[in-house]
mmCIF file of C-alpha atoms and ligand atoms in Angstrom:
data_model
loop_
_atom_site.group_PDB
_atom_site.id
_atom_site.type_symbol
_atom_site.label_atom_id
_atom_site.label_comp_id
_atom_site.label_asym_id
_atom_site.label_seq_id
_atom_site.Cartn_x
_atom_site.Cartn_y
_atom_site.Cartn_z
ATOM 1 C CA MET A 49 23.650 10.241 -21.046
ATOM 2 C CA PHE A 50 20.948 9.805 -18.397
ATOM 3 C CA SER A 51 19.165 12.404 -16.302
ATOM 4 C CA ASP A 52 20.152 13.152 -12.721
ATOM 5 C CA ARG A 53 16.525 12.321 -11.982
ATOM 6 C CA VAL A 54 16.724 8.721 -13.107
ATOM 7 C CA LEU A 55 20.175 8.236 -11.626
ATOM 8 C CA SER A 56 18.862 9.375 -8.232
ATOM 9 C CA ILE A 57 16.563 6.359 -7.954
ATOM 10 C CA GLU A 58 17.142 2.606 -7.831
ATOM 11 C CA LEU A 59 14.990 -0.424 -8.500
ATOM 12 C CA SER A 60 13.351 -1.635 -5.315
ATOM 13 C CA GLY A 61 15.135 -4.229 -3.146
ATOM 14 C CA ILE A 62 12.042 -6.417 -3.385
ATOM 15 C CA ARG A 63 12.660 -6.962 -7.078
ATOM 16 C CA LYS A 64 16.151 -8.247 -6.320
ATOM 17 C CA ILE A 65 14.779 -10.927 -3.991
ATOM 18 C CA PHE A 66 12.168 -12.011 -6.519
ATOM 19 C CA ASP A 67 14.766 -12.244 -9.256
ATOM 20 C CA MET A 68 16.595 -14.797 -7.074
ATOM 21 C CA ALA A 69 13.537 -16.997 -6.857
ATOM 22 C CA GLN A 70 13.416 -19.765 -9.433
ATOM 23 C CA GLY A 71 11.105 -22.742 -9.829
ATOM 24 C CA ASN A 72 8.926 -24.151 -7.124
ATOM 25 C CA VAL A 73 9.033 -21.682 -4.256
ATOM 26 C CA ILE A 74 6.784 -20.922 -1.302
ATOM 27 C CA ASN A 75 5.924 -17.332 -1.895
ATOM 28 C CA LEU A 76 5.532 -15.320 1.315
ATOM 29 C CA GLY A 77 6.921 -12.293 -0.475
ATOM 30 C CA LEU A 78 3.795 -11.405 -2.414
ATOM 31 C CA GLY A 79 2.317 -7.928 -2.179
ATOM 32 C CA GLU A 80 -0.963 -9.042 -3.675
ATOM 33 C CA PRO A 81 -3.916 -11.297 -2.831
ATOM 34 C CA ASP A 82 -3.367 -14.909 -3.906
ATOM 35 C CA PHE A 83 -6.889 -14.945 -5.361
ATOM 36 C CA GLN A 84 -8.079 -14.298 -8.913
ATOM 37 C CA PRO A 85 -10.476 -11.362 -9.466
ATOM 38 C CA PRO A 86 -14.203 -11.949 -8.825
ATOM 39 C CA PRO A 87 -15.698 -14.121 -11.619
ATOM 40 C CA GLU A 88 -18.330 -11.528 -12.569
ATOM 41 C CA ALA A 89 -15.577 -8.928 -13.079
ATOM 42 C CA MET A 90 -13.629 -11.303 -15.329
ATOM 43 C CA GLU A 91 -16.817 -11.934 -17.335
ATOM 44 C CA ALA A 92 -17.338 -8.184 -17.571
ATOM 45 C CA ILE A 93 -14.004 -7.678 -19.321
ATOM 46 C CA HIS A 94 -15.047 -10.113 -22.059
ATOM 47 C CA GLU A 95 -18.358 -8.332 -22.367
ATOM 48 C CA ALA A 96 -16.696 -4.902 -22.456
ATOM 49 C CA VAL A 97 -14.350 -5.901 -25.255
ATOM 50 C CA LYS A 98 -17.213 -7.412 -27.278
ATOM 51 C CA GLU A 99 -19.392 -4.350 -26.696
ATOM 52 C CA GLY A 100 -16.719 -2.040 -28.111
ATOM 53 C CA TYR A 101 -15.075 -0.612 -24.988
ATOM 54 C CA ASN A 102 -11.754 -0.694 -26.797
ATOM 55 C CA LYS A 103 -11.213 3.001 -27.412
ATOM 56 C CA TYR A 104 -9.871 5.966 -25.469
ATOM 57 C CA GLY A 105 -12.261 6.969 -22.731
ATOM 58 C CA PRO A 106 -12.610 10.231 -20.776
ATOM 59 C CA SER A 107 -9.224 11.121 -19.296
ATOM 60 C CA LYS A 108 -10.413 11.290 -15.690
ATOM 61 C CA GLY A 109 -12.356 8.040 -15.991
ATOM 62 C CA PHE A 110 -15.914 7.128 -17.010
ATOM 63 C CA PRO A 111 -18.325 9.560 -15.302
ATOM 64 C CA GLU A 112 -20.458 6.626 -14.072
ATOM 65 C CA LEU A 113 -17.437 5.008 -12.440
ATOM 66 C CA ARG A 114 -16.317 8.293 -10.865
ATOM 67 C CA GLU A 115 -19.821 8.797 -9.529
ATOM 68 C CA ALA A 116 -19.984 5.202 -8.207
ATOM 69 C CA ILE A 117 -16.683 5.714 -6.369
ATOM 70 C CA ALA A 118 -17.930 9.012 -4.882
ATOM 71 C CA GLN A 119 -21.103 7.259 -3.703
ATOM 72 C CA LYS A 120 -19.198 4.342 -2.215
ATOM 73 C CA PHE A 121 -17.466 6.757 0.166
ATOM 74 C CA SER A 122 -20.464 9.030 0.781
ATOM 75 C CA GLU A 123 -20.528 8.202 4.503
ATOM 76 C CA TYR A 124 -17.218 10.076 4.842
ATOM 77 C CA GLY A 125 -18.169 13.264 2.985
ATOM 78 C CA ASN A 126 -20.240 14.899 0.320
ATOM 79 C CA PHE A 127 -18.351 13.716 -2.771
ATOM 80 C CA SER A 128 -19.301 13.790 -6.452
ATOM 81 C CA ALA A 129 -17.617 12.662 -9.673
ATOM 82 C CA ASN A 130 -15.692 15.975 -9.615
ATOM 83 C CA ASN A 131 -13.800 14.752 -6.560
ATOM 84 C CA VAL A 132 -12.634 11.536 -8.233
ATOM 85 C CA LEU A 133 -9.782 10.786 -10.634
ATOM 86 C CA VAL A 134 -9.516 7.221 -11.966
ATOM 87 C CA THR A 135 -5.857 6.253 -12.321
ATOM 88 C CA THR A 136 -3.792 3.340 -13.575
ATOM 89 C CA GLY A 137 -3.340 1.973 -10.073
ATOM 90 C CA ALA A 138 -2.541 3.851 -6.893
ATOM 91 C CA THR A 139 1.025 3.976 -8.218
ATOM 92 C CA GLU A 140 0.170 6.375 -11.036
ATOM 93 C CA GLY A 141 -2.127 8.307 -8.704
ATOM 94 C CA MET A 142 0.724 8.885 -6.254
ATOM 95 C CA LEU A 143 3.271 9.866 -8.901
ATOM 96 C CA THR A 144 0.981 12.322 -10.682
ATOM 97 C CA THR A 145 0.040 13.761 -7.280
ATOM 98 C CA MET A 146 3.715 14.453 -6.564
ATOM 99 C CA LEU A 147 4.225 15.945 -10.022
ATOM 100 C CA ALA A 148 1.260 18.259 -9.536
ATOM 101 C CA LEU A 149 2.175 19.367 -5.995
ATOM 102 C CA LEU A 150 5.927 19.776 -5.715
ATOM 103 C CA ASN A 151 8.228 22.614 -6.644
ATOM 104 C CA PRO A 152 11.957 21.877 -6.610
ATOM 105 C CA GLY A 153 13.270 21.324 -3.085
ATOM 106 C CA GLU A 154 9.882 21.182 -1.371
ATOM 107 C CA GLU A 155 9.820 18.541 1.322
ATOM 108 C CA VAL A 156 7.483 15.619 1.797
ATOM 109 C CA LEU A 157 7.378 13.501 4.948
ATOM 110 C CA TYR A 158 7.031 9.773 4.291
ATOM 111 C CA PRO A 159 7.053 6.672 6.522
ATOM 112 C CA ASN A 160 10.149 4.588 7.268
ATOM 113 C CA PRO A 161 9.630 1.678 6.911
ATOM 114 C CA GLY A 162 7.209 2.394 4.106
ATOM 115 C CA PHE A 163 6.025 1.344 0.687
ATOM 116 C CA VAL A 164 8.859 1.426 -1.825
ATOM 117 C CA THR A 165 7.488 3.992 -4.293
ATOM 118 C CA TYR A 166 7.132 6.988 -1.970
ATOM 119 C CA ARG A 167 10.736 8.133 -1.903
ATOM 120 C CA PRO A 168 11.399 7.680 -5.655
ATOM 121 C CA HIS A 169 8.150 9.465 -6.521
ATOM 122 C CA ILE A 170 9.138 12.474 -4.418
ATOM 123 C CA LEU A 171 12.591 12.507 -6.037
ATOM 124 C CA ILE A 172 11.228 12.168 -9.576
ATOM 125 C CA ALA A 173 9.000 15.181 -8.921
ATOM 126 C CA GLY A 174 12.007 17.220 -7.767
ATOM 127 C CA GLY A 175 11.038 17.221 -4.101
ATOM 128 C CA ARG A 176 13.080 16.350 -1.038
ATOM 129 C CA PRO A 177 12.018 13.161 0.760
ATOM 130 C CA VAL A 178 12.133 13.343 4.567
ATOM 131 C CA ASP A 179 11.426 10.068 6.310
ATOM 132 C CA TYR A 180 9.767 9.639 9.709
ATOM 133 C CA PRO A 181 10.099 6.456 11.767
ATOM 134 C CA LEU A 182 7.409 3.888 12.548
ATOM 135 C CA MET A 183 8.337 1.759 15.535
ATOM 136 C CA GLN A 184 6.916 -1.545 16.711
ATOM 137 C CA GLU A 185 6.707 -0.161 20.287
ATOM 138 C CA ASN A 186 4.227 2.407 19.037
ATOM 139 C CA GLU A 187 2.245 -0.078 16.929
ATOM 140 C CA PHE A 188 3.866 1.444 13.852
ATOM 141 C CA MET A 189 2.184 4.836 14.246
ATOM 142 C CA PRO A 190 4.293 8.019 14.223
ATOM 143 C CA THR A 191 4.735 10.115 17.351
ATOM 144 C CA GLN A 192 3.929 13.814 17.356
ATOM 145 C CA GLU A 193 7.485 14.596 18.437
ATOM 146 C CA GLU A 194 9.080 12.702 15.538
ATOM 147 C CA LEU A 195 6.843 14.444 13.019
ATOM 148 C CA GLN A 196 7.084 17.902 14.561
ATOM 149 C CA LYS A 197 10.859 17.977 14.502
ATOM 150 C CA ARG A 198 10.941 17.194 10.778
ATOM 151 C CA ILE A 199 8.553 19.959 9.721
ATOM 152 C CA THR A 200 10.240 23.008 8.187
ATOM 153 C CA PRO A 201 8.936 25.994 6.210
ATOM 154 C CA ARG A 202 9.610 23.918 3.078
ATOM 155 C CA THR A 203 7.412 20.983 4.143
ATOM 156 C CA LYS A 204 4.562 20.684 1.675
ATOM 157 C CA ALA A 205 2.901 17.384 2.418
ATOM 158 C CA ILE A 206 2.906 14.225 4.498
ATOM 159 C CA ILE A 207 2.301 10.723 3.162
ATOM 160 C CA VAL A 208 0.506 8.360 5.520
ATOM 161 C CA ASN A 209 -0.342 4.738 4.807
ATOM 162 C CA TYR A 210 -2.824 2.763 6.914
ATOM 163 C CA PRO A 211 -3.500 -0.131 6.921
ATOM 164 C CA ASN A 212 0.240 -0.229 6.472
ATOM 165 C CA ASN A 213 2.612 -2.017 4.166
ATOM 166 C CA PRO A 214 5.024 -3.482 5.334
ATOM 167 C CA THR A 215 4.019 -3.566 9.020
ATOM 168 C CA GLY A 216 0.319 -4.494 9.037
ATOM 169 C CA GLY A 217 -0.297 -1.574 11.403
ATOM 170 C CA VAL A 218 -3.555 0.390 11.399
ATOM 171 C CA ILE A 219 -4.022 3.899 12.741
ATOM 172 C CA ASP A 220 -6.315 4.919 15.586
ATOM 173 C CA ALA A 221 -8.518 8.000 15.888
ATOM 174 C CA SER A 222 -6.180 9.876 18.222
ATOM 175 C CA HIS A 223 -3.226 9.575 15.828
ATOM 176 C CA ILE A 224 -5.392 10.692 12.915
ATOM 177 C CA LYS A 225 -6.325 13.775 14.934
ATOM 178 C CA MET A 226 -2.694 14.417 15.907
ATOM 179 C CA ILE A 227 -1.594 14.325 12.249
ATOM 180 C CA ILE A 228 -4.474 16.519 11.090
ATOM 181 C CA ASP A 229 -3.721 19.070 13.818
ATOM 182 C CA LEU A 230 -0.084 19.182 12.689
ATOM 183 C CA ALA A 231 -1.158 19.519 9.063
ATOM 184 C CA GLU A 232 -3.544 22.348 9.905
ATOM 185 C CA ASP A 233 -0.965 24.212 11.972
ATOM 186 C CA ASN A 234 1.673 23.929 9.251
ATOM 187 C CA ASP A 235 -0.543 24.126 6.174
ATOM 188 C CA LEU A 236 0.375 20.650 4.950
ATOM 189 C CA ILE A 237 -1.406 18.459 2.435
ATOM 190 C CA ILE A 238 -2.123 14.926 3.655
ATOM 191 C CA ILE A 239 -1.678 12.195 1.062
ATOM 192 C CA SER A 240 -3.320 9.151 2.552
ATOM 193 C CA ASP A 241 -2.537 5.878 0.811
ATOM 194 C CA GLU A 242 -5.399 3.610 1.852
ATOM 195 C CA VAL A 243 -5.127 0.808 -0.696
ATOM 196 C CA TYR A 244 -5.745 -1.716 2.114
ATOM 197 C CA PHE A 245 -8.817 0.210 3.315
ATOM 198 C CA HIS A 246 -11.030 -2.898 3.166
ATOM 199 C CA LEU A 247 -8.600 -5.212 4.922
ATOM 200 C CA THR A 248 -8.852 -4.575 8.658
ATOM 201 C CA TYR A 249 -9.424 -7.384 11.134
ATOM 202 C CA ASP A 250 -10.201 -5.985 14.577
ATOM 203 C CA SER A 251 -12.061 -2.757 13.921
ATOM 204 C CA PRO A 252 -13.698 -0.892 11.025
ATOM 205 C CA PRO A 253 -11.297 1.137 8.856
ATOM 206 C CA GLN A 254 -10.135 4.468 10.254
ATOM 207 C CA THR A 255 -9.667 6.923 7.422
ATOM 208 C CA PHE A 256 -8.359 10.429 6.794
ATOM 209 C CA LEU A 257 -11.023 10.883 4.129
ATOM 210 C CA GLY A 258 -13.435 13.704 4.911
ATOM 211 C CA LYS A 259 -11.593 14.768 8.074
ATOM 212 C CA TYR A 260 -9.496 17.643 6.677
ATOM 213 C CA ASP A 261 -9.906 19.868 3.625
ATOM 214 C CA LYS A 262 -6.506 19.098 2.122
ATOM 215 C CA VAL A 263 -6.612 15.319 2.014
ATOM 216 C CA ILE A 264 -5.758 13.385 -1.123
ATOM 217 C CA PHE A 265 -7.173 9.919 -0.540
ATOM 218 C CA VAL A 266 -5.428 7.263 -2.622
ATOM 219 C CA ASN A 267 -7.107 3.942 -3.262
ATOM 220 C CA SER A 268 -7.088 1.094 -5.718
ATOM 221 C CA PHE A 269 -9.040 -1.819 -7.093
ATOM 222 C CA SER A 270 -5.834 -3.881 -6.878
ATOM 223 C CA LYS A 271 -6.153 -5.308 -3.373
ATOM 224 C CA GLU A 272 -9.897 -4.879 -2.848
ATOM 225 C CA PHE A 273 -10.782 -7.095 -5.800
ATOM 226 C CA ALA A 274 -7.499 -8.976 -6.332
ATOM 227 C CA MET A 275 -6.973 -7.134 -9.652
ATOM 228 C CA THR A 276 -3.373 -6.050 -9.218
ATOM 229 C CA GLY A 277 -2.479 -6.755 -12.839
ATOM 230 C CA TRP A 278 -5.443 -4.795 -14.174
ATOM 231 C CA ARG A 279 -3.881 -1.536 -12.956
ATOM 232 C CA LEU A 280 -6.831 0.535 -11.824
ATOM 233 C CA GLY A 281 -6.951 2.917 -8.881
ATOM 234 C CA TYR A 282 -8.395 6.290 -7.915
ATOM 235 C CA LEU A 283 -7.946 9.485 -5.964
ATOM 236 C CA ILE A 284 -10.625 11.312 -3.995
ATOM 237 C CA ALA A 285 -9.789 14.945 -3.259
ATOM 238 C CA PRO A 286 -11.165 18.490 -3.491
ATOM 239 C CA SER A 287 -12.014 19.244 -7.135
ATOM 240 C CA GLU A 288 -9.199 21.796 -7.564
ATOM 241 C CA PHE A 289 -6.694 19.050 -6.712
ATOM 242 C CA ILE A 290 -8.395 16.667 -9.156
ATOM 243 C CA GLU A 291 -8.204 19.318 -11.916
ATOM 244 C CA GLN A 292 -4.457 19.892 -11.491
ATOM 245 C CA ILE A 293 -3.464 16.265 -10.859
ATOM 246 C CA GLY A 294 -5.746 15.363 -13.782
ATOM 247 C CA LYS A 295 -3.485 17.381 -16.117
ATOM 248 C CA MET A 296 -0.410 15.367 -15.095
ATOM 249 C CA HIS A 297 -2.457 12.190 -15.424
ATOM 250 C CA TYR A 298 -3.580 13.156 -18.944
ATOM 251 C CA TYR A 299 -0.014 13.730 -20.091
ATOM 252 C CA THR A 300 1.175 10.502 -18.450
ATOM 253 C CA VAL A 301 -1.435 7.890 -19.388
ATOM 254 C CA ALA A 302 -4.054 9.785 -21.473
ATOM 255 C CA CYS A 303 -6.894 7.842 -19.843
ATOM 256 C CA PRO A 304 -7.535 4.686 -17.803
ATOM 257 C CA GLN A 305 -8.075 1.347 -19.589
ATOM 258 C CA SER A 306 -11.685 1.317 -20.851
ATOM 259 C CA PRO A 307 -12.494 -2.425 -20.484
ATOM 260 C CA ILE A 308 -11.007 -2.478 -17.007
ATOM 261 C CA GLU A 309 -13.091 0.525 -15.969
ATOM 262 C CA TYR A 310 -16.159 -1.328 -17.198
ATOM 263 C CA ALA A 311 -15.196 -4.404 -15.146
ATOM 264 C CA ALA A 312 -14.446 -2.279 -12.077
ATOM 265 C CA MET A 313 -17.930 -0.822 -12.281
ATOM 266 C CA VAL A 314 -19.374 -4.323 -12.249
ATOM 267 C CA ALA A 315 -17.137 -5.281 -9.315
ATOM 268 C CA LEU A 316 -18.307 -2.245 -7.326
ATOM 269 C CA GLN A 317 -21.923 -3.247 -7.912
ATOM 270 C CA LYS A 318 -21.656 -6.993 -7.443
ATOM 271 C CA SER A 319 -18.438 -8.112 -5.748
ATOM 272 C CA ARG A 320 -18.502 -6.700 -2.231
ATOM 273 C CA TYR A 321 -18.952 -10.299 -1.002
ATOM 274 C CA TYR A 322 -15.620 -11.182 -2.602
ATOM 275 C CA THR A 323 -13.596 -8.684 -0.545
ATOM 276 C CA ASP A 324 -15.352 -9.918 2.599
ATOM 277 C CA MET A 325 -14.487 -13.508 1.663
ATOM 278 C CA MET A 326 -10.795 -12.639 1.149
ATOM 279 C CA CYS A 327 -10.741 -10.699 4.403
ATOM 280 C CA GLU A 328 -12.059 -13.725 6.325
ATOM 281 C CA ARG A 329 -9.442 -15.980 4.729
ATOM 282 C CA PHE A 330 -6.657 -13.522 5.564
ATOM 283 C CA ARG A 331 -7.931 -13.279 9.146
ATOM 284 C CA ALA A 332 -7.474 -17.051 9.638
ATOM 285 C CA ARG A 333 -4.027 -17.006 8.022
ATOM 286 C CA ARG A 334 -2.964 -14.048 10.149
ATOM 287 C CA LYS A 335 -3.687 -16.044 13.281
ATOM 288 C CA LEU A 336 -1.836 -19.071 11.926
ATOM 289 C CA ILE A 337 1.358 -17.235 10.917
ATOM 290 C CA TYR A 338 1.356 -15.143 14.095
ATOM 291 C CA GLU A 339 1.182 -18.255 16.279
ATOM 292 C CA LEU A 340 3.898 -20.040 14.308
ATOM 293 C CA LEU A 341 6.249 -17.045 14.429
ATOM 294 C CA LYS A 342 5.583 -16.505 18.117
ATOM 295 C CA LYS A 343 6.938 -19.996 18.843
ATOM 296 C CA ILE A 344 10.333 -19.197 17.303
ATOM 297 C CA ASP A 345 12.811 -17.934 19.886
ATOM 298 C CA GLY A 346 14.480 -14.689 18.844
ATOM 299 C CA VAL A 347 11.598 -13.637 16.584
ATOM 300 C CA ASN A 348 9.234 -11.013 17.951
ATOM 301 C CA PRO A 349 6.087 -10.691 15.829
ATOM 302 C CA ASN A 350 3.445 -8.001 16.129
ATOM 303 C CA MET A 351 -0.197 -8.997 15.649
ATOM 304 C CA PRO A 352 -1.010 -7.091 12.444
ATOM 305 C CA LYS A 353 -4.394 -5.352 12.392
ATOM 306 C CA GLY A 354 -4.717 -4.809 8.658
ATOM 307 C CA ALA A 355 -3.373 -5.541 5.141
ATOM 308 C CA PHE A 356 -1.739 -9.003 4.843
ATOM 309 C CA TYR A 357 1.784 -8.584 6.176
ATOM 310 C CA MET A 358 3.690 -9.694 9.273
ATOM 311 C CA PHE A 359 6.726 -7.640 10.215
ATOM 312 C CA PRO A 360 8.451 -9.477 13.068
ATOM 313 C CA ARG A 361 11.564 -8.042 14.692
ATOM 314 C CA ILE A 362 14.584 -10.338 14.697
ATOM 315 C CA GLU A 363 16.116 -10.298 18.156
ATOM 316 C CA LEU A 364 19.240 -12.308 17.382
ATOM 317 C CA ASN A 365 22.789 -11.225 16.888
ATOM 318 C CA ALA A 366 22.509 -11.769 13.132
ATOM 319 C CA ASP A 367 21.771 -9.613 10.106
ATOM 320 C CA PRO A 368 18.146 -10.154 8.992
ATOM 321 C CA ARG A 369 19.350 -9.768 5.373
ATOM 322 C CA ASP A 370 21.490 -12.900 5.764
ATOM 323 C CA ILE A 371 18.554 -14.710 7.337
ATOM 324 C CA VAL A 372 16.368 -13.728 4.368
ATOM 325 C CA MET A 373 19.027 -14.868 1.876
ATOM 326 C CA GLU A 374 19.248 -18.276 3.524
ATOM 327 C CA THR A 375 15.443 -18.571 3.751
ATOM 328 C CA VAL A 376 15.068 -17.680 0.063
ATOM 329 C CA LYS A 377 17.826 -20.173 -0.855
ATOM 330 C CA ARG A 378 15.749 -22.846 0.878
ATOM 331 C CA GLY A 379 12.763 -21.945 -1.291
ATOM 332 C CA VAL A 380 10.749 -19.553 0.894
ATOM 333 C CA LEU A 381 10.374 -16.013 -0.402
ATOM 334 C CA CYS A 382 10.269 -13.193 2.114
ATOM 335 C CA THR A 383 11.626 -9.635 2.174
ATOM 336 C CA PRO A 384 14.241 -7.964 4.370
ATOM 337 C CA GLY A 385 12.690 -5.106 6.335
ATOM 338 C CA GLU A 386 15.466 -2.856 5.119
ATOM 339 C CA ALA A 387 13.971 -2.922 1.612
ATOM 340 C CA PHE A 388 11.307 -0.620 3.100
ATOM 341 C CA GLY A 389 13.720 1.787 4.769
ATOM 342 C CA SER A 390 16.473 1.921 7.369
ATOM 343 C CA ALA A 391 14.044 1.744 10.308
ATOM 344 C CA GLY A 392 12.978 -1.700 9.076
ATOM 345 C CA LYS A 393 16.436 -3.202 9.238
ATOM 346 C CA ARG A 394 15.837 -5.459 12.281
ATOM 347 C CA HIS A 395 12.690 -6.848 10.636
ATOM 348 C CA ILE A 396 11.606 -9.317 7.987
ATOM 349 C CA ARG A 397 8.361 -8.983 6.040
ATOM 350 C CA PHE A 398 6.198 -12.027 5.396
ATOM 351 C CA SER A 399 3.045 -11.805 3.329
ATOM 352 C CA TYR A 400 0.282 -14.143 4.467
ATOM 353 C CA ALA A 401 -1.532 -13.864 1.148
ATOM 354 C CA ALA A 402 -0.648 -17.552 0.733
ATOM 355 C CA SER A 403 -2.310 -20.899 1.444
ATOM 356 C CA GLU A 404 -2.371 -22.303 4.996
ATOM 357 C CA GLU A 405 -0.267 -25.206 3.774
ATOM 358 C CA ASN A 406 2.418 -22.903 2.387
ATOM 359 C CA ILE A 407 2.392 -20.757 5.510
ATOM 360 C CA LYS A 408 2.985 -23.868 7.648
ATOM 361 C CA LYS A 409 5.758 -25.217 5.411
ATOM 362 C CA GLY A 410 7.329 -21.786 5.073
ATOM 363 C CA MET A 411 7.408 -21.230 8.832
ATOM 364 C CA GLU A 412 8.943 -24.678 9.396
ATOM 365 C CA ILE A 413 11.790 -23.803 7.042
ATOM 366 C CA PHE A 414 12.157 -20.316 8.532
ATOM 367 C CA ALA A 415 12.426 -21.840 12.029
ATOM 368 C CA GLU A 416 15.254 -24.101 10.802
ATOM 369 C CA VAL A 417 17.069 -21.108 9.332
ATOM 370 C CA ILE A 418 16.730 -19.177 12.582
ATOM 371 C CA GLU A 419 18.155 -22.191 14.422
ATOM 372 C CA LYS A 420 21.210 -22.020 12.179
ATOM 373 C CA PHE A 421 21.775 -18.315 12.994
ATOM 374 C CA ARG A 422 21.274 -18.669 16.729
HETATM 375 C C1 PLP B 1329 0.892 0.698 0.388
HETATM 376 C C2 PLP B 1329 0.734 0.497 -1.073
HETATM 377 N N1 PLP B 1329 0.404 1.537 -1.839
HETATM 378 C C3 PLP B 1329 0.254 1.410 -3.175
HETATM 379 C C4 PLP B 1329 0.433 0.192 -3.806
HETATM 380 C C5 PLP B 1329 0.285 0.108 -5.287
HETATM 381 O O1 PLP B 1329 -1.019 -0.215 -5.639
HETATM 382 P P1 PLP B 1329 -1.504 -0.275 -7.139
HETATM 383 O O2 PLP B 1329 -1.490 -1.698 -7.565
HETATM 384 O O3 PLP B 1329 -2.914 0.256 -7.094
HETATM 385 O O4 PLP B 1329 -0.630 0.573 -7.974
HETATM 386 C C6 PLP B 1329 0.780 -0.925 -3.045
HETATM 387 C C7 PLP B 1329 1.038 -2.226 -3.680
HETATM 388 O O5 PLP B 1329 1.599 -3.134 -3.116
HETATM 389 C C8 PLP B 1329 0.931 -0.769 -1.637
HETATM 390 O O6 PLP B 1329 1.266 -1.805 -0.851
#
């Protein structure tokens, strides 16, 4: 009754954990800021609805918003509205990109561990997902050797994601160059998911944008302005990519949500301070959770440089999935690293998009659970 396509994919393991959570839990499983959107953006939605922004808008997004996005990134290249597609979140942007790029059997490299949509999106589009490992020893950046040996004549594109979910890793300039050199040599498209672009703690963001002519830069208002439920994102790419991906986008969603586009425009003009505020709060929480995890014997945390995730390695003779189950049973939500791919299986992901108080309580309970498994 159902297509091979839908039967080839499963709901993400993260959902299963969240379904187990009932009542009053400490949520360190969240993939979103624990803040509400900036007040002026919330006001703007009311205004937009009253002013009549309740109809279909241009399929690729309001020209003023596309232009504002192009201008925001002008230090990285000479972009105009023609280089921008406004999407219903990075999620739709990534799926329609895959649908526009892939012929059956063409291969796409994607990170393992990595964000949960990459593999299903490649499969839905008829492509062949080929994962490459990210290891803690290498600060969760790929090595040239690991990438090179996975490239075949059928490889069409590589997905990269920095700042990274689930590891908190960021990429440095030499790895960006290594990946671009490989892409150039093998005629690959780089799809760079940079939804955490604004959340780096030790250095300014390093981006693929503007560094290679076949980059599709994926971004979102979700994390930057704590608007995850508003579902607005965007792509920046050469205009011929935008034209073709724009067709898939039109037949998938018709157009972005008009009142949300209006509010996003206001946020771009007025709410930069808000992202900076969140970033400072996350920076303090990062330090707190890192220090608490570091004290627990058998848990080896990395100091994350971006996004809002910790991805410690569990160095005990126990299955991290059992540790997560027990931690969740005791009211603290977290995610087994394996939910993000086989290379994450010795790890557990904690989100520190949570209050200091909850981080402290959560780590106390986690330490007790680890004691039990020792
Ligand atoms: C790496 C990464 N990419 C994309 C997304 C999806 O973003 P959006 O809300 O814009 O669809 C997320 C959300 O958690 C993410 O972590």
